[in-house]
mmCIF file of C-alpha atoms in Angstrom:
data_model
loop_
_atom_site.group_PDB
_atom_site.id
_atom_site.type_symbol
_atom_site.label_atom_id
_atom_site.label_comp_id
_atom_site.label_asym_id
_atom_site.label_seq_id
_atom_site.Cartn_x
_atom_site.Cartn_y
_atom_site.Cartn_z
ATOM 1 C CA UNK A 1 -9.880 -21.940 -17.023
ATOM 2 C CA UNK A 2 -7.490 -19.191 -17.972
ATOM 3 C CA UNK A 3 -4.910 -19.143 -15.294
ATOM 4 C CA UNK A 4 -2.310 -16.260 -16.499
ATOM 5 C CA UNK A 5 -0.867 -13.614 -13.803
ATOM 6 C CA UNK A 6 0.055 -10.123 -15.580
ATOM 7 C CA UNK A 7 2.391 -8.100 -13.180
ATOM 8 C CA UNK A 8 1.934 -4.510 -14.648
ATOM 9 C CA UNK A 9 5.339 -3.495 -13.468
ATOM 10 C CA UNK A 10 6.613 -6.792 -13.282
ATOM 11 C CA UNK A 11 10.367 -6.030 -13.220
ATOM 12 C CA UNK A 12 10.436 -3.657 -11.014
ATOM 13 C CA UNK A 13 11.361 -3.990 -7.558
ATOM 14 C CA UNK A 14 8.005 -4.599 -6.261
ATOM 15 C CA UNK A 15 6.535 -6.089 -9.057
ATOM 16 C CA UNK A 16 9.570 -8.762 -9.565
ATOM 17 C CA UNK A 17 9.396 -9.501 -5.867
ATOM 18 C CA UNK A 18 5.479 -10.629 -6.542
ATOM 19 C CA UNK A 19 6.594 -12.492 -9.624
ATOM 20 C CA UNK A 20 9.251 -14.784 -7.499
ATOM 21 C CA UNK A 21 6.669 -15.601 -4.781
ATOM 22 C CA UNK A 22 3.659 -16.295 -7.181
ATOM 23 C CA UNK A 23 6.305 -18.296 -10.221
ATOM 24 C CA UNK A 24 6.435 -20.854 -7.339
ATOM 25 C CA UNK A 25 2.686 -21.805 -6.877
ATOM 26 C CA UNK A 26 1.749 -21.197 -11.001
ATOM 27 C CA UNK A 27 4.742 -21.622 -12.899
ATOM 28 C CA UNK A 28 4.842 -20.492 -16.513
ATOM 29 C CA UNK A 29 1.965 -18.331 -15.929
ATOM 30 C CA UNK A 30 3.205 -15.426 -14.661
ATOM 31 C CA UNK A 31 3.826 -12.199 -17.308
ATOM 32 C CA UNK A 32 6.131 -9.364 -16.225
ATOM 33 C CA UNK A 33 5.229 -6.480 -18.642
ATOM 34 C CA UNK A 34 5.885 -2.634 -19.031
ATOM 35 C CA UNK A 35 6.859 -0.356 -21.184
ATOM 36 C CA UNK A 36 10.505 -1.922 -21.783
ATOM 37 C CA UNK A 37 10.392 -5.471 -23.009
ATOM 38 C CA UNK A 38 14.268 -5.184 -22.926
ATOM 39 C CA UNK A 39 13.896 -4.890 -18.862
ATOM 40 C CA UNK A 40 11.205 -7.534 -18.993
ATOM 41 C CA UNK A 41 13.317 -9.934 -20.854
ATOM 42 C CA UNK A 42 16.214 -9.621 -18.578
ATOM 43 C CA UNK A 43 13.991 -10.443 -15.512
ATOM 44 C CA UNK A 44 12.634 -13.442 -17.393
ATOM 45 C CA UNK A 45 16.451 -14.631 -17.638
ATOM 46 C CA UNK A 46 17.030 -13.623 -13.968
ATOM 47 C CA UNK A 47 14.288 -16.263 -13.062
ATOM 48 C CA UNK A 48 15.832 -18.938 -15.694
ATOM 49 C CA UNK A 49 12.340 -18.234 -18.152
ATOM 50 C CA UNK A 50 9.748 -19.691 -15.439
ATOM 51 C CA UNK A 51 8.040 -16.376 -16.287
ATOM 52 C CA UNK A 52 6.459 -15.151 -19.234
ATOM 53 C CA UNK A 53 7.941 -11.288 -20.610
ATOM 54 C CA UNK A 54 5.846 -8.720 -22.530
ATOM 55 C CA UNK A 55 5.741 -5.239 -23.481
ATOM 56 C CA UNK A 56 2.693 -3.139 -22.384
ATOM 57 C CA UNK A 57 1.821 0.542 -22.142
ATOM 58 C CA UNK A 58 -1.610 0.734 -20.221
ATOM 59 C CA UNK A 59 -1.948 4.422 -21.089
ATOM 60 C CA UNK A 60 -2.166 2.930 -24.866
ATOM 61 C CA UNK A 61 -5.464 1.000 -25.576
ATOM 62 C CA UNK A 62 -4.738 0.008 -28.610
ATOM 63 C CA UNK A 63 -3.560 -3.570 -28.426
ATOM 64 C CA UNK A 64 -4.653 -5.588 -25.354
ATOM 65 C CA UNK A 65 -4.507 -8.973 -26.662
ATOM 66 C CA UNK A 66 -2.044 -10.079 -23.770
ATOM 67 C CA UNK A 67 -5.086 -9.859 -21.570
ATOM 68 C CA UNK A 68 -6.741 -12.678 -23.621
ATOM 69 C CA UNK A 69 -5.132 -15.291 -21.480
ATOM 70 C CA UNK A 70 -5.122 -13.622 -18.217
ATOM 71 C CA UNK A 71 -7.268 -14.161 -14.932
ATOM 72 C CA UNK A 72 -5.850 -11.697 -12.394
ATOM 73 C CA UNK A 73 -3.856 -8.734 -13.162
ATOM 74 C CA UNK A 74 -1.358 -7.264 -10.572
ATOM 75 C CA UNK A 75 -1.354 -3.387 -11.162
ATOM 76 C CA UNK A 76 2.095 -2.169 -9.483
ATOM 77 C CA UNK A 77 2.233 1.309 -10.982
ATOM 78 C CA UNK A 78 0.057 4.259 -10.167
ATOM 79 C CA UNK A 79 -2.061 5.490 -13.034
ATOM 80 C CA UNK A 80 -3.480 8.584 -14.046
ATOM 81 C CA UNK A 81 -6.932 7.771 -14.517
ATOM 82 C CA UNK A 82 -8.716 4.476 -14.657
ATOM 83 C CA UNK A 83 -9.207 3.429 -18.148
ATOM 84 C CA UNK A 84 -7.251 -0.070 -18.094
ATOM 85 C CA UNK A 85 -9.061 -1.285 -14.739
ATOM 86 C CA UNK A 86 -11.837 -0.648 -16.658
ATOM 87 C CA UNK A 87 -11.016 -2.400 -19.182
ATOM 88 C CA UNK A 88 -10.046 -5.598 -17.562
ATOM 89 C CA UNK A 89 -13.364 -5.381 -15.235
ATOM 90 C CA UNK A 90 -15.331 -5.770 -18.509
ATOM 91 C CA UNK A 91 -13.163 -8.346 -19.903
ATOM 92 C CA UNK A 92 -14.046 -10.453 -16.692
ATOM 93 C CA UNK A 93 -10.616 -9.902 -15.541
ATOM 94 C CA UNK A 94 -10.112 -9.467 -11.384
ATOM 95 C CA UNK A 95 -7.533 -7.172 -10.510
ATOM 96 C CA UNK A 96 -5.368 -6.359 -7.034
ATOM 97 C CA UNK A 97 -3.605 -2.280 -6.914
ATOM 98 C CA UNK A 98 -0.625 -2.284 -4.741
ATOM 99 C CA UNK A 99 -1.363 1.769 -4.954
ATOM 100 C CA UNK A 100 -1.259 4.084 -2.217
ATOM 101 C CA UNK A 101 -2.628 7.233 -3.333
ATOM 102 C CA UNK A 102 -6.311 7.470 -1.799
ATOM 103 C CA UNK A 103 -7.692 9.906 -4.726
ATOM 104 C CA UNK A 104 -7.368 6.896 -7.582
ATOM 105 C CA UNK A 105 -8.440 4.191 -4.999
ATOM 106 C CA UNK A 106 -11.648 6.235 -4.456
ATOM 107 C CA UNK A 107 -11.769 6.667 -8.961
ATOM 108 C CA UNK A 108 -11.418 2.785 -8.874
ATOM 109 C CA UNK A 109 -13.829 2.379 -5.693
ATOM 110 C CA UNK A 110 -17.114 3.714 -8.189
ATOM 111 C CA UNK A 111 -16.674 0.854 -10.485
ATOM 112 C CA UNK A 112 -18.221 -1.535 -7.817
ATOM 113 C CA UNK A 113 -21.289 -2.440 -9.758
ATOM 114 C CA UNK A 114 -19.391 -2.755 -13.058
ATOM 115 C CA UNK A 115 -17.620 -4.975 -11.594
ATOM 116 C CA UNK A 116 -20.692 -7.243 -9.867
ATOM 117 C CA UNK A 117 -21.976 -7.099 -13.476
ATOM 118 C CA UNK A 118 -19.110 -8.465 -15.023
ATOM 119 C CA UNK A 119 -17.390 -10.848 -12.552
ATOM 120 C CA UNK A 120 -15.028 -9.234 -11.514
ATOM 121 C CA UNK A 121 -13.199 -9.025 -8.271
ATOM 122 C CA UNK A 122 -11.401 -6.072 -7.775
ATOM 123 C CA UNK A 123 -8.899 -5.327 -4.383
ATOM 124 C CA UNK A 124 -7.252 -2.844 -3.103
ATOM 125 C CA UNK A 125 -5.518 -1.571 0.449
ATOM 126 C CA UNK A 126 -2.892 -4.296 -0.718
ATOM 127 C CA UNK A 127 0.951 -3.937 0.964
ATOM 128 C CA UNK A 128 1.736 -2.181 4.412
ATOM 129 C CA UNK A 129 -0.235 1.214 4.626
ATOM 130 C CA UNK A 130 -2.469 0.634 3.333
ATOM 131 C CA UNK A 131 -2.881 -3.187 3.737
ATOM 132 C CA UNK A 132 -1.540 -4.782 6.920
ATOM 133 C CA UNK A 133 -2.521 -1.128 8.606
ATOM 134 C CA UNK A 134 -6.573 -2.304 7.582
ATOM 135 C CA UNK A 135 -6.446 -5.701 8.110
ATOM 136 C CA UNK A 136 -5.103 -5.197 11.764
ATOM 137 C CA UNK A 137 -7.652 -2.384 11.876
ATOM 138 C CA UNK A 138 -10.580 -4.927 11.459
ATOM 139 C CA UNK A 139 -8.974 -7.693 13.385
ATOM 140 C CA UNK A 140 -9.171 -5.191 16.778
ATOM 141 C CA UNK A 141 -12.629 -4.173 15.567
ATOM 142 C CA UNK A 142 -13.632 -7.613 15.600
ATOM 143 C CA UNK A 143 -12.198 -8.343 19.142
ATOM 144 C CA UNK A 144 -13.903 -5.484 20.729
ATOM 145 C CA UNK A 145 -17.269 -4.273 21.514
ATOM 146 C CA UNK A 146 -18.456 -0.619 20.473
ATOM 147 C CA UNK A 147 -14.847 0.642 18.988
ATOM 148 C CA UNK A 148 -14.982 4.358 18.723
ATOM 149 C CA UNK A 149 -11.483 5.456 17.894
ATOM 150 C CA UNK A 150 -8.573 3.989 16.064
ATOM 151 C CA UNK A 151 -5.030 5.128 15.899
ATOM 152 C CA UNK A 152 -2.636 3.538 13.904
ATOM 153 C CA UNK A 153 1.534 3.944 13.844
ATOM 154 C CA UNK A 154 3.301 3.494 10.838
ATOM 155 C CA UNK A 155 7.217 2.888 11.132
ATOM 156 C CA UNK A 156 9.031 3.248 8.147
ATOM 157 C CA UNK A 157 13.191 3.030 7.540
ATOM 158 C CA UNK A 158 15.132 5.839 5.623
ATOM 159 C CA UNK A 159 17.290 2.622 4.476
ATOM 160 C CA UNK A 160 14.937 0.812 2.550
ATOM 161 C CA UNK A 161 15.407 1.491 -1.078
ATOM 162 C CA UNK A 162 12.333 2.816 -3.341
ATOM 163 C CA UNK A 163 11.289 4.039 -6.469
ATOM 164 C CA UNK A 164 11.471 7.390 -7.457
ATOM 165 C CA UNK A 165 7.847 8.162 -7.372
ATOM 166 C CA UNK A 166 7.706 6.632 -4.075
ATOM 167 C CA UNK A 167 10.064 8.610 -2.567
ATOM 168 C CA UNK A 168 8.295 11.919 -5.029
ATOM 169 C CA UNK A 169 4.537 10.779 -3.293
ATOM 170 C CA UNK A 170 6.513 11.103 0.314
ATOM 171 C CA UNK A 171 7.821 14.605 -0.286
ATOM 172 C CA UNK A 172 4.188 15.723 -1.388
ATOM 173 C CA UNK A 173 2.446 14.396 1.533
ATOM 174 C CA UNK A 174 4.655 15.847 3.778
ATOM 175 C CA UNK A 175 3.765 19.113 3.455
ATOM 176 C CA UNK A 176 0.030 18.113 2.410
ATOM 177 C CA UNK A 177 -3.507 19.183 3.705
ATOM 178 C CA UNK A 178 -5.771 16.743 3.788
ATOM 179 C CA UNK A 179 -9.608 16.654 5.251
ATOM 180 C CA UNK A 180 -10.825 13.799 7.459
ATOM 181 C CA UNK A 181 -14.193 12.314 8.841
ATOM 182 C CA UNK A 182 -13.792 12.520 12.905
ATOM 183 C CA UNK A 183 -16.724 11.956 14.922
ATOM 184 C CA UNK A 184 -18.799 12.791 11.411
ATOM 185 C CA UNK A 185 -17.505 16.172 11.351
ATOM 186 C CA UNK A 186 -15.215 16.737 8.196
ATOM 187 C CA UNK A 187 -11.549 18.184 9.539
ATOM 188 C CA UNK A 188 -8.732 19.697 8.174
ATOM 189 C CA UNK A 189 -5.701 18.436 9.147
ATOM 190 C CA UNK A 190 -1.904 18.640 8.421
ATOM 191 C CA UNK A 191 0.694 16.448 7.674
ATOM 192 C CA UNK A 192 3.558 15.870 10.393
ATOM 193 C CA UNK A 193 1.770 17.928 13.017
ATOM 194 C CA UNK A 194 0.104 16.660 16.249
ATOM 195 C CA UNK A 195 2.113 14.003 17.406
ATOM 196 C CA UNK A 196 1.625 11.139 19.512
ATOM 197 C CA UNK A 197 4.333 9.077 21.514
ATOM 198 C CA UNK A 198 4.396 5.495 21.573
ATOM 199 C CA UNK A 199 6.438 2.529 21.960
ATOM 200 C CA UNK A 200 7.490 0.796 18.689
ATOM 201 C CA UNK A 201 10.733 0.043 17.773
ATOM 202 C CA UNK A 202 11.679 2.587 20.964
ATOM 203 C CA UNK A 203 9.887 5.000 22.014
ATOM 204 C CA UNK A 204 8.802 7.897 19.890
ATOM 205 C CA UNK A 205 6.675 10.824 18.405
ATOM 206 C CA UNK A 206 4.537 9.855 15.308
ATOM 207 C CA UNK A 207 3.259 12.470 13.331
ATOM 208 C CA UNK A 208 -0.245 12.738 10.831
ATOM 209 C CA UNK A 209 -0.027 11.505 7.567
ATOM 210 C CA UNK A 210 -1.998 10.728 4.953
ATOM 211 C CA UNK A 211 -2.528 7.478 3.981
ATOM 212 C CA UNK A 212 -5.197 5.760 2.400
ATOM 213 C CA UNK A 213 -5.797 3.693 5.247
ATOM 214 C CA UNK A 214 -7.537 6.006 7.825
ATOM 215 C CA UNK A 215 -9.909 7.102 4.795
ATOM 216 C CA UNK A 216 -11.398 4.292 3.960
ATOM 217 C CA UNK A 217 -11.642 2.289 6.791
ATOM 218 C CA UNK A 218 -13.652 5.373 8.231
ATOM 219 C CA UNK A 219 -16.226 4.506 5.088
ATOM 220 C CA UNK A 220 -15.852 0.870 6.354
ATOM 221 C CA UNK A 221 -15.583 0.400 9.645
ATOM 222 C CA UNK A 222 -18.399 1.110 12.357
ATOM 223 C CA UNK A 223 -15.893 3.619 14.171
ATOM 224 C CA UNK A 224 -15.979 7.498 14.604
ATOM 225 C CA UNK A 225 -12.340 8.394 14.240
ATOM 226 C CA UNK A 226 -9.358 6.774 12.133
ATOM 227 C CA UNK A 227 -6.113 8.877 11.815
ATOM 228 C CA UNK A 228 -2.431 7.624 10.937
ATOM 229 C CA UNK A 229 0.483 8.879 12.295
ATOM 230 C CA UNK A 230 4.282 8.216 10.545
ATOM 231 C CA UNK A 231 7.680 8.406 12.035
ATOM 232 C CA UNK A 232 11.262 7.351 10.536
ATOM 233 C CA UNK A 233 13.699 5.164 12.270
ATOM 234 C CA UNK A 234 16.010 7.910 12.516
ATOM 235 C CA UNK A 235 14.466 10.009 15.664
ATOM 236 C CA UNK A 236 15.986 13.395 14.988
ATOM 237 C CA UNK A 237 15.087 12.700 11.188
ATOM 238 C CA UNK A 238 11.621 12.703 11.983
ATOM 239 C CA UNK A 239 11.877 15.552 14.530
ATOM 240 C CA UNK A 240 13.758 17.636 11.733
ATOM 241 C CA UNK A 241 10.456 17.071 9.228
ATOM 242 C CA UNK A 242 8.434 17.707 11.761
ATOM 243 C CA UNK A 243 10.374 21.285 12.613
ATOM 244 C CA UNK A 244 10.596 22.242 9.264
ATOM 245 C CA UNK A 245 6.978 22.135 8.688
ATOM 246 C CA UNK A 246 6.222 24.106 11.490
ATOM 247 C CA UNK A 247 8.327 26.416 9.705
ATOM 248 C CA UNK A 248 6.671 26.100 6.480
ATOM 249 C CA UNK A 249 9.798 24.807 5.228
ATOM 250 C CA UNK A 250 8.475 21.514 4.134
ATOM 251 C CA UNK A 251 7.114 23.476 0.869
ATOM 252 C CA UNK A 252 9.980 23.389 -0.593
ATOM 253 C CA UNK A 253 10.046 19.872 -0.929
ATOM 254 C CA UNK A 254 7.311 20.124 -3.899
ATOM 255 C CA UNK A 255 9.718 21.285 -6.029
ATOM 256 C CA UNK A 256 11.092 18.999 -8.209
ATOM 257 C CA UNK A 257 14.297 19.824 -7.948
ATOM 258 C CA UNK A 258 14.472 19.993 -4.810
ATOM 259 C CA UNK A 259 13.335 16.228 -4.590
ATOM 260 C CA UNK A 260 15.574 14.891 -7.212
ATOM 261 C CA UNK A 261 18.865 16.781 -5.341
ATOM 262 C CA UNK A 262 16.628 14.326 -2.432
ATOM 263 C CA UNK A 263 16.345 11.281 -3.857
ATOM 264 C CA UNK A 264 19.610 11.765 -5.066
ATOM 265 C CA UNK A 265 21.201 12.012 -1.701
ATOM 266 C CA UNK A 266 18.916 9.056 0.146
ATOM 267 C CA UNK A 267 20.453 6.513 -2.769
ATOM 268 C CA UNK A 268 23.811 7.652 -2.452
ATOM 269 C CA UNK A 269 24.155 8.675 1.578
ATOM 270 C CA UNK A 270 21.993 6.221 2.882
ATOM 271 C CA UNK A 271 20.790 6.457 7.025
ATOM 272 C CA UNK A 272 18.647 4.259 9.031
ATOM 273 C CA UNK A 273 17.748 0.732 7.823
ATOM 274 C CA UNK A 274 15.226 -1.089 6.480
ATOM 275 C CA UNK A 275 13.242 -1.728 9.258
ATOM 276 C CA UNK A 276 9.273 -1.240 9.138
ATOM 277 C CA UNK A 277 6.464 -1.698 12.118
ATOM 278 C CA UNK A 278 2.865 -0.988 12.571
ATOM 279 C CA UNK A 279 0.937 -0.459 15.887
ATOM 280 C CA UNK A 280 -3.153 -0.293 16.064
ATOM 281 C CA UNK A 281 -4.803 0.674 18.883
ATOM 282 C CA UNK A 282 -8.465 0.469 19.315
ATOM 283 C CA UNK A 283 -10.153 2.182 22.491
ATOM 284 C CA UNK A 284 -13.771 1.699 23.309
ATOM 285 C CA UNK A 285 -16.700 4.068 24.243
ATOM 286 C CA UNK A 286 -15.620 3.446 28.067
ATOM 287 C CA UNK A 287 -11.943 3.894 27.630
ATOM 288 C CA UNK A 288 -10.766 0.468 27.074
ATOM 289 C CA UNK A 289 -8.157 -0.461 24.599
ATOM 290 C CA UNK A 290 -6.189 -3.260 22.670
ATOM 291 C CA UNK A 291 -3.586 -2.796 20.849
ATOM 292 C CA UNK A 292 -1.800 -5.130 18.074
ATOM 293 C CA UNK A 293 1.914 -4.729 16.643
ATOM 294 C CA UNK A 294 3.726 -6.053 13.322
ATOM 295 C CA UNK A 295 7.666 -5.653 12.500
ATOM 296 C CA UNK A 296 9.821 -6.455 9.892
ATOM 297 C CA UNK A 297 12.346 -5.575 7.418
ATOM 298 C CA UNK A 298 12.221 -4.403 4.114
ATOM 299 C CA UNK A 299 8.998 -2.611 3.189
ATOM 300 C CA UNK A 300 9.017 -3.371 -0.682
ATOM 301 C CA UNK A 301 9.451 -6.820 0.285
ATOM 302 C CA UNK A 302 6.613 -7.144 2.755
ATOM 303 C CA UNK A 303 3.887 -5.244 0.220
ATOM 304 C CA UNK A 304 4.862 -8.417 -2.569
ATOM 305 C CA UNK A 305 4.338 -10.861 0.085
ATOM 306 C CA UNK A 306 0.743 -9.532 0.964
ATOM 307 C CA UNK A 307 0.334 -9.200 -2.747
ATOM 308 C CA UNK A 308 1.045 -12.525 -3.644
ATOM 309 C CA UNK A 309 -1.469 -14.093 -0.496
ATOM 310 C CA UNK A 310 -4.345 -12.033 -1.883
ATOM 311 C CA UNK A 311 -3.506 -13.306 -5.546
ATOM 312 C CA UNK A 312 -3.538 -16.202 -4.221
ATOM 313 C CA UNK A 313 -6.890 -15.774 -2.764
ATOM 314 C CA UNK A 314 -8.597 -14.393 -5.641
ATOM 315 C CA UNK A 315 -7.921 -17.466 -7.612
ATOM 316 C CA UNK A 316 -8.663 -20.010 -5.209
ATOM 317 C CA UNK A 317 -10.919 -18.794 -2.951
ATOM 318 C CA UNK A 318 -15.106 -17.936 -3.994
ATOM 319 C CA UNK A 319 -14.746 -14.465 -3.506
ATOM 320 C CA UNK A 320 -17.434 -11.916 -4.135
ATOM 321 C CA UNK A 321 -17.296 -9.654 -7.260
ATOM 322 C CA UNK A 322 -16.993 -6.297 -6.925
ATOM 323 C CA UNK A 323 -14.266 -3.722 -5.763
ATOM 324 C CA UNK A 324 -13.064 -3.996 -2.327
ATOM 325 C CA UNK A 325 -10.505 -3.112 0.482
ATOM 326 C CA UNK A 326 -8.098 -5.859 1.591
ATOM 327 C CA UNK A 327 -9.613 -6.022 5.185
ATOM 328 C CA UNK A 328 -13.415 -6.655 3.468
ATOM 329 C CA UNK A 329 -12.381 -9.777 2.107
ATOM 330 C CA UNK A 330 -9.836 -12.022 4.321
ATOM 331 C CA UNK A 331 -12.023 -13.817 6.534
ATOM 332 C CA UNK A 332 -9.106 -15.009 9.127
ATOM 333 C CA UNK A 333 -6.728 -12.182 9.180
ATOM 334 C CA UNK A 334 -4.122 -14.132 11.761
ATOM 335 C CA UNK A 335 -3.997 -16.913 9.318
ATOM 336 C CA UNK A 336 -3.352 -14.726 6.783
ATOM 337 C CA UNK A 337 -0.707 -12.548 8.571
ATOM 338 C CA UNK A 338 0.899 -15.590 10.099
ATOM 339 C CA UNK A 339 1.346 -16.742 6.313
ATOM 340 C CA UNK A 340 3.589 -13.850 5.740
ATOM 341 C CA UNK A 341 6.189 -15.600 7.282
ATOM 342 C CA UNK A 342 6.879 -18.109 4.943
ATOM 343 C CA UNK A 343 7.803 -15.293 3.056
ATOM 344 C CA UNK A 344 10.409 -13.679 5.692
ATOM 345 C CA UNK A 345 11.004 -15.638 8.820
ATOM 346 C CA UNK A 346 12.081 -12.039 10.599
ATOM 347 C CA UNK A 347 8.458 -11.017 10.014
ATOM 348 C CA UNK A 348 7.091 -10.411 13.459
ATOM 349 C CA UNK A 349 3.474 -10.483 15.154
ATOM 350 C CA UNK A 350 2.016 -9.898 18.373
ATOM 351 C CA UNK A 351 -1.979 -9.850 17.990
#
């Protein structure tokens, strides 16, 4: 059986972070690959050679063959279209996308039946939001009769350190429209406006956002209204977004230069920490809710972690073939949670 693990992305922060966990239950058979073999190489040292570098450009189809070995691939960068998913769904290759951005999860969500035919398992909604935000989605579904509305709080630190085009796919959304199934009615709603208060972390105004989450779950959940709401550690940082776009401010931060000027400042004047949380709350038809929490520290960290369990669950477990959501496929989602803290023993949960 082949057995090979290609990270796409494998030395970056993310990526290398899935490589650790996953060298330690198949060593040798990880490969950390991008564009740089130089970069790739030097992570290979960093883990004293217990993983395997190569140099690979998905946007170039040419040459492939490092797929020839490979079971699972581990896609860690966001793509413009999706020509090497389908490639590896016809090679018989699964596949897990760490990726947030909801407009190539849906491109990737139509190759369900190519990937049935071809025996393939394909997931996605893998990391925080989306990820743990679905999974503790379903597990509230599951523990209540006739859910009708879910609401889920996402927590994020200004001191955890990211990528560029993370911190570029933040600045979008912020001042983003977006439209949104609520009670089967399509909406349109915008980002960091209508807040809600609640208590996580302190107590404290989250704002609409738009994840991936609340989209699909809406698609595959029996519920009537899914929205996400986002705040920042820092209060009066997230009070100061939320002004600004009131003020149509927020625009501004599409422009490129604007962001890198950004970026520039969050890396060298960092605030906050790197704390993360997410609250769900269901409520039923008559009113009743339940409500489940998760904390932690260190996003990036967090997202490998719940990378490397699903990995792990693709190549051990029967799963079906096809292309699904995180929360379809993990059949006991407090074993699987509670897992996460073999990873980091600060990781917290209150179901």
């Amino acid at each position: 059986m082949k057995r090979k693990i290609l990270i796409v992305g494998g030395y970056g922060a993310v990526g290398s972070s899935i490589a650790e966990r996953l060298m330690k239950v198949y060593p040798h058979q990880i490969i950390i690959a991008g564009r740089s073999f130089s970069k790739a190489q030097a992570k290979a040292e960093e883990f004293q050679n217990k993983v395997i570098p190569q140099q690979l450009d998905v946007n170039n189809l040419k040459d492939f063959s490092v797929l020839n070995e490979v079971e699972l691939v581990i896609m860690c960068l966001d793509q413009q279209n999706t020509d090497f998913v389908e490639y590896c769904i016809s090679k018989g290759i699964s596949y897990i996308d760490i990726s947030a951005d909801y407009q190539n999860l849906q491109e990737i969500e139509k190759l369900h039946c190519l990937a049935e035919q071809n025996n393939s398992t394909v997931v996605l909604s893998v990391g925080l939001a989306p990820g743990i935000t679905n999974l503790l989605a379903q597990y509230v579904v599951s523990q209540m009769q006739n859910v009708e509305s879910i609401d889920i709080f996402v927590l994020l630190g200004l001191g955890e350190k990211h990528g560029d085009h993370a911190y570029r796919w933040t600045f979008d959304n912020v001042d983003s429209n977006y439209t949104l199934k609520i009670h089967d009615e399509e909406k349109t709603l915008k980002s960091f406006t209508q807040p809600l208060k609640t208590n996580l972390s302190g107590n404290r105004n989250f704002y609409l956002f738009n994840f991936s989450d609340q989209h699909v779950l809406l698609n595959t959940l029996d519920v009537t209204k899914v929205q996400t709401r986002m705040a920042f550690d820092v209060e009066w940082f997230t009070e100061l977004t939320a002004f600004l776009r009131k003020l149509r401010i927020t625009r501004l931060f599409r422009n490129k230069k604007v962001q890198d000027f950004a970026i520039q400042s969050f890396k060298n004047f960092p605030m906050g920490t790197d704390v993360f949380g997410v609250k769900v709350i269901a409520k039923d038809q008559n009113g009743n809710s339940k409500s489940v929490i998760v904390k932690g520290n260190n996003e990036g960290r967090i997202t490998a972690s719940v990378a490397a369990e699903i990995a792990v669950l693709v190549l051990d477990e029967n799963l079906p073939k096809g292309v699904f959501h995180s929360h379809q496929l993990v059949k006991d989602i407090p074993v699987f949670l509670n897992k996460l803290k073999n990873y980091d023993s600060g990781f917290q949960l209150n179901l």
